[in-house]
PDB file of C-alpha atoms in Angstrom:
ATOM      1  CA  MET A   1     -15.249 -18.842   2.704  1.00 65.00           C
ATOM      2  CA  SER A   2     -14.302 -21.949   0.763  1.00 69.00           C
ATOM      3  CA  ASN A   3     -15.429 -24.129   3.669  1.00 72.00           C
ATOM      4  CA  ALA A   4     -19.188 -24.616   3.233  1.00 80.00           C
ATOM      5  CA  GLY A   5     -19.879 -24.892   6.956  1.00 75.00           C
ATOM      6  CA  ILE A   6     -18.102 -21.635   7.752  1.00 74.00           C
ATOM      7  CA  ASP A   7     -19.480 -19.916   4.660  1.00 72.00           C
ATOM      8  CA  TYR A   8     -23.011 -20.808   5.728  1.00 70.00           C
ATOM      9  CA  SER A   9     -22.527 -19.007   9.052  1.00 79.00           C
ATOM     10  CA  LEU A  10     -20.510 -16.047   7.810  1.00 82.00           C
ATOM     11  CA  HIS A  11     -22.127 -15.416   4.421  1.00 86.00           C
ATOM     12  CA  ASP A  12     -23.398 -11.820   4.156  1.00 85.00           C
ATOM     13  CA  THR A  13     -21.710 -10.763   7.398  1.00 90.00           C
ATOM     14  CA  TYR A  14     -18.952  -8.244   7.983  1.00 87.00           C
ATOM     15  CA  TYR A  15     -16.504 -11.143   8.038  1.00 88.00           C
ATOM     16  CA  VAL A  16     -16.752 -11.196   4.232  1.00 90.00           C
ATOM     17  CA  VAL A  17     -16.229  -7.421   4.083  1.00 89.00           C
ATOM     18  CA  ALA A  18     -13.172  -7.695   6.349  1.00 91.00           C
ATOM     19  CA  HIS A  19     -11.623 -10.574   4.425  1.00 90.00           C
ATOM     20  CA  PHE A  20     -12.207  -8.988   1.012  1.00 89.00           C
ATOM     21  CA  HIS A  21     -10.778  -5.614   2.002  1.00 90.00           C
ATOM     22  CA  TYR A  22      -7.865  -7.122   3.869  1.00 86.00           C
ATOM     23  CA  VAL A  23      -6.796  -8.868   0.682  1.00 87.00           C
ATOM     24  CA  LEU A  24      -7.241  -5.749  -1.446  1.00 83.00           C
ATOM     25  CA  SER A  25      -5.869  -3.061   0.839  1.00 78.00           C
ATOM     26  CA  LEU A  26      -3.065  -5.021   2.425  1.00 85.00           C
ATOM     27  CA  GLY A  27      -2.264  -6.824  -0.810  1.00 88.00           C
ATOM     28  CA  ALA A  28      -2.846  -4.654  -3.833  1.00 92.00           C
ATOM     29  CA  VAL A  29      -2.648  -1.147  -2.366  1.00 93.00           C
ATOM     30  CA  PHE A  30       0.550  -1.847  -0.450  1.00 95.00           C
ATOM     31  CA  ALA A  31       2.063  -3.434  -3.561  1.00 95.00           C
ATOM     32  CA  ILE A  32       1.160  -0.310  -5.556  1.00 95.00           C
ATOM     33  CA  PHE A  33       2.823   1.914  -2.954  1.00 97.00           C
ATOM     34  CA  ALA A  34       5.877  -0.368  -2.936  1.00 96.00           C
ATOM     35  CA  GLY A  35       6.220  -0.015  -6.702  1.00 96.00           C
ATOM     36  CA  PHE A  36       5.663   3.732  -6.460  1.00 97.00           C
ATOM     37  CA  TYR A  37       8.488   4.143  -3.946  1.00 97.00           C
ATOM     38  CA  TYR A  38      10.720   1.707  -5.832  1.00 95.00           C
ATOM     39  CA  TRP A  39      10.502   3.675  -9.086  1.00 95.00           C
ATOM     40  CA  PHE A  40       9.992   7.162  -7.600  1.00 96.00           C
ATOM     41  CA  GLU A  41      13.493   8.431  -8.387  1.00 94.00           C
ATOM     42  CA  LYS A  42      13.443   6.827 -11.817  1.00 94.00           C
ATOM     43  CA  MET A  43      10.119   8.466 -12.739  1.00 94.00           C
ATOM     44  CA  TRP A  44      10.754  12.001 -11.486  1.00 94.00           C
ATOM     45  CA  GLY A  45      14.522  12.326 -11.156  1.00 94.00           C
ATOM     46  CA  VAL A  46      14.303  13.458  -7.526  1.00 96.00           C
ATOM     47  CA  LYS A  47      14.646  11.656  -4.206  1.00 97.00           C
ATOM     48  CA  TYR A  48      11.849  11.335  -1.684  1.00 97.00           C
ATOM     49  CA  ASN A  49      12.429  11.743   2.040  1.00 98.00           C
ATOM     50  CA  GLU A  50      12.971   8.190   3.318  1.00 97.00           C
ATOM     51  CA  PHE A  51      11.863   9.057   6.853  1.00 98.00           C
ATOM     52  CA  LEU A  52       8.542  10.394   5.535  1.00 98.00           C
ATOM     53  CA  GLY A  53       8.180   7.329   3.291  1.00 98.00           C
ATOM     54  CA  ALA A  54       8.675   4.991   6.255  1.00 98.00           C
ATOM     55  CA  LEU A  55       6.323   7.107   8.374  1.00 98.00           C
ATOM     56  CA  HIS A  56       3.716   6.849   5.622  1.00 98.00           C
ATOM     57  CA  PHE A  57       4.057   3.055   5.554  1.00 98.00           C
ATOM     58  CA  TRP A  58       3.783   2.540   9.316  1.00 98.00           C
ATOM     59  CA  ILE A  59       0.861   4.902   9.841  1.00 98.00           C
ATOM     60  CA  MET A  60      -0.945   3.364   6.872  1.00 96.00           C
ATOM     61  CA  PHE A  61      -0.174  -0.158   8.125  1.00 96.00           C
ATOM     62  CA  VAL A  62      -1.598   0.564  11.567  1.00 97.00           C
ATOM     63  CA  GLY A  63      -4.591   2.414  10.108  1.00 96.00           C
ATOM     64  CA  VAL A  64      -5.770  -0.224   7.646  1.00 94.00           C
ATOM     65  CA  ASN A  65      -5.264  -2.992  10.182  1.00 95.00           C
ATOM     66  CA  LEU A  66      -7.413  -1.061  12.649  1.00 96.00           C
ATOM     67  CA  ILE A  67     -10.058  -0.616   9.970  1.00 95.00           C
ATOM     68  CA  PHE A  68     -10.389  -4.187   8.787  1.00 93.00           C
ATOM     69  CA  PHE A  69      -9.229  -6.504  11.573  1.00 94.00           C
ATOM     70  CA  PRO A  70     -12.124  -5.524  13.915  1.00 95.00           C
ATOM     71  CA  GLN A  71     -14.575  -6.188  11.098  1.00 93.00           C
ATOM     72  CA  HIS A  72     -13.718  -9.873  11.407  1.00 93.00           C
ATOM     73  CA  PHE A  73     -15.017  -9.711  14.979  1.00 94.00           C
ATOM     74  CA  LEU A  74     -18.178  -7.964  13.778  1.00 92.00           C
ATOM     75  CA  GLY A  75     -18.760 -10.740  11.258  1.00 91.00           C
ATOM     76  CA  LEU A  76     -18.157 -13.438  13.838  1.00 90.00           C
ATOM     77  CA  GLN A  77     -20.738 -11.694  16.037  1.00 91.00           C
ATOM     78  CA  GLY A  78     -23.202 -11.840  13.146  1.00 88.00           C
ATOM     79  CA  MET A  79     -23.256  -8.214  11.959  1.00 91.00           C
ATOM     80  CA  PRO A  80     -24.862  -8.312   8.509  1.00 89.00           C
ATOM     81  CA  ARG A  81     -23.535  -6.565   5.430  1.00 88.00           C
ATOM     82  CA  ARG A  82     -25.369  -3.806   3.541  1.00 86.00           C
ATOM     83  CA  TYR A  83     -27.415  -2.475   6.453  1.00 84.00           C
ATOM     84  CA  VAL A  84     -27.804   1.251   7.070  1.00 84.00           C
ATOM     85  CA  ASP A  85     -27.859   0.923  10.854  1.00 87.00           C
ATOM     86  CA  TYR A  86     -26.778  -1.680  13.401  1.00 87.00           C
ATOM     87  CA  PRO A  87     -27.605  -2.627  16.997  1.00 88.00           C
ATOM     88  CA  ASP A  88     -25.582  -1.147  19.864  1.00 92.00           C
ATOM     89  CA  ALA A  89     -23.905  -4.532  20.404  1.00 92.00           C
ATOM     90  CA  PHE A  90     -21.724  -3.789  17.362  1.00 92.00           C
ATOM     91  CA  THR A  91     -20.727  -0.242  18.411  1.00 93.00           C
ATOM     92  CA  LEU A  92     -17.304  -0.949  19.940  1.00 96.00           C
ATOM     93  CA  TRP A  93     -15.736  -2.665  16.924  1.00 95.00           C
ATOM     94  CA  ASN A  94     -17.348  -0.198  14.498  1.00 94.00           C
ATOM     95  CA  TYR A  95     -15.813   2.621  16.544  1.00 97.00           C
ATOM     96  CA  VAL A  96     -12.365   0.972  16.456  1.00 97.00           C
ATOM     97  CA  SER A  97     -12.766   0.554  12.689  1.00 95.00           C
ATOM     98  CA  SER A  98     -13.655   4.250  12.368  1.00 96.00           C
ATOM     99  CA  VAL A  99     -10.565   5.254  14.350  1.00 98.00           C
ATOM    100  CA  GLY A 100      -8.530   3.140  11.934  1.00 97.00           C
ATOM    101  CA  TYR A 101     -10.051   5.079   9.059  1.00 97.00           C
ATOM    102  CA  MET A 102      -9.020   8.387  10.648  1.00 98.00           C
ATOM    103  CA  ILE A 103      -5.472   7.083  11.097  1.00 98.00           C
ATOM    104  CA  THR A 104      -5.421   6.008   7.439  1.00 97.00           C
ATOM    105  CA  VAL A 105      -6.497   9.523   6.387  1.00 98.00           C
ATOM    106  CA  VAL A 106      -3.493  10.864   8.323  1.00 98.00           C
ATOM    107  CA  ALA A 107      -1.301   8.383   6.410  1.00 98.00           C
ATOM    108  CA  VAL A 108      -2.641   9.694   3.096  1.00 97.00           C
ATOM    109  CA  GLY A 109      -1.749  13.187   4.312  1.00 98.00           C
ATOM    110  CA  VAL A 110       1.797  12.011   5.027  1.00 98.00           C
ATOM    111  CA  PHE A 111       1.952  10.536   1.509  1.00 98.00           C
ATOM    112  CA  MET A 112       0.932  13.914   0.076  1.00 98.00           C
ATOM    113  CA  LEU A 113       3.663  15.477   2.228  1.00 98.00           C
ATOM    114  CA  VAL A 114       6.179  13.032   0.710  1.00 98.00           C
ATOM    115  CA  LEU A 115       5.222  14.257  -2.770  1.00 98.00           C
ATOM    116  CA  ILE A 116       5.237  17.952  -1.853  1.00 98.00           C
ATOM    117  CA  GLU A 117       8.534  17.732   0.054  1.00 98.00           C
ATOM    118  CA  ALA A 118      10.238  15.944  -2.864  1.00 97.00           C
ATOM    119  CA  ALA A 119       8.905  18.536  -5.324  1.00 97.00           C
ATOM    120  CA  ILE A 120      10.140  21.430  -3.191  1.00 97.00           C
ATOM    121  CA  ARG A 121      13.540  20.050  -2.137  1.00 96.00           C
ATOM    122  CA  ARG A 122      14.384  18.576  -5.591  1.00 95.00           C
ATOM    123  CA  ARG A 123      17.256  16.351  -4.368  1.00 95.00           C
ATOM    124  CA  LYS A 124      18.878  14.904  -7.499  1.00 95.00           C
ATOM    125  CA  ALA A 125      18.138  11.223  -8.011  1.00 93.00           C
ATOM    126  CA  GLU A 126      20.770   8.561  -8.489  1.00 90.00           C
ATOM    127  CA  ALA A 127      20.713   6.395 -11.596  1.00 90.00           C
ATOM    128  CA  ASN A 128      20.422   3.296  -9.398  1.00 91.00           C
ATOM    129  CA  PRO A 129      19.595   4.002  -5.754  1.00 91.00           C
ATOM    130  CA  TRP A 130      19.107   0.289  -5.018  1.00 91.00           C
ATOM    131  CA  GLY A 131      22.684  -0.835  -5.659  1.00 89.00           C
ATOM    132  CA  GLU A 132      23.958  -3.951  -7.363  1.00 87.00           C
ATOM    133  CA  GLY A 133      20.784  -5.942  -6.602  1.00 86.00           C
ATOM    134  CA  ALA A 134      18.760  -3.903  -9.095  1.00 88.00           C
ATOM    135  CA  THR A 135      19.969  -5.274 -12.434  1.00 84.00           C
ATOM    136  CA  THR A 136      17.071  -4.693 -14.821  1.00 87.00           C
ATOM    137  CA  LEU A 137      17.538  -2.322 -17.743  1.00 88.00           C
ATOM    138  CA  GLU A 138      15.846   0.745 -16.238  1.00 89.00           C
ATOM    139  CA  TRP A 139      18.580   0.978 -13.606  1.00 89.00           C
ATOM    140  CA  THR A 140      21.320   1.260 -16.262  1.00 86.00           C
ATOM    141  CA  LEU A 141      19.953   4.680 -17.287  1.00 88.00           C
ATOM    142  CA  SER A 142      20.007   8.072 -15.619  1.00 88.00           C
ATOM    143  CA  SER A 143      17.039   9.206 -13.516  1.00 89.00           C
ATOM    144  CA  PRO A 144      14.762  10.271 -15.074  1.00 89.00           C
ATOM    145  CA  PRO A 145      15.673   8.377 -18.235  1.00 88.00           C
ATOM    146  CA  PRO A 146      16.270  10.342 -21.432  1.00 86.00           C
ATOM    147  CA  PHE A 147      13.486  10.479 -23.997  1.00 86.00           C
ATOM    148  CA  HIS A 148      15.294   8.080 -26.325  1.00 86.00           C
ATOM    149  CA  GLN A 149      16.909   5.478 -24.097  1.00 86.00           C
ATOM    150  CA  PHE A 150      19.017   3.203 -26.288  1.00 85.00           C
ATOM    151  CA  SER A 151      20.522   3.973 -29.703  1.00 85.00           C
ATOM    152  CA  GLU A 152      21.057   0.256 -30.203  1.00 85.00           C
ATOM    153  CA  PRO A 153      19.318  -2.656 -28.518  1.00 87.00           C
ATOM    154  CA  PRO A 154      21.133  -3.323 -25.237  1.00 85.00           C
ATOM    155  CA  VAL A 155      23.183  -6.488 -24.923  1.00 82.00           C
ATOM    156  CA  ILE A 156      21.990  -8.591 -22.033  1.00 79.00           C
ATOM    157  CA  LYS A 157      24.459 -11.082 -20.633  1.00 76.00           C
ATOM    158  CA  ALA A 158      23.647 -13.974 -18.346  1.00 73.00           C
ATOM    159  CA  ASP A 159      25.218 -13.449 -14.949  1.00 68.00           C
ATOM    160  CA  ASP A 160      27.043 -16.052 -12.892  1.00 53.00           C
ATOM    161  CA  HIS A 161      24.293 -16.242 -10.228  1.00 55.00           C
ATOM    162  CA  HIS A 162      21.910 -18.532 -12.136  1.00 50.00           C
TER     163      HIS A 162
END
C-alpha cells in the first residue's frame, strides 16, 4: 500500500483487509502462541502434550491462511470493504475464507484441549525443558519458580560464545 499507484486501485478493498490481518494474525498471534508454549512449563509447572501443541499449530496455520489469503484475491477483483452484502462474483473466495474460519475454530478447540489435558495429566515440568540453549535466568529456577526466586542477586558471567 506504500506504492501510490497500487494503493489507488486497492484502497478500500478486501486487499487491505487481507494484508492487515495477515500481518496481525500470522505475526502477532503466532508470536503470542510461541511465547505461551515456550514458557508453559515455567508458568504452570506441568508439561503440555507436544503432539497436541503441534496439531494446534498446523491446524491454526492452515485455517488462518485459508481465511486471509483468498481475501487478497477478493481485493484484486475489486471487492470493497465495509459492505453488508456483495455480488455473486465474490462468492467463491468468501466461501473459502469462511471454511478457513471454521478450521481456525477447530484449532482453538485443540488449544483448549491442550490446556485441559495438561491440567488433568499434571506431568511434572522440568526446570529447563529447552536444554543448554536456554540460558536466561528463568531457566535456572525450578518450574514453576518459587515465590522468592533469589536470596542474593544472581551473578551473570559472560560466556565464551560472544
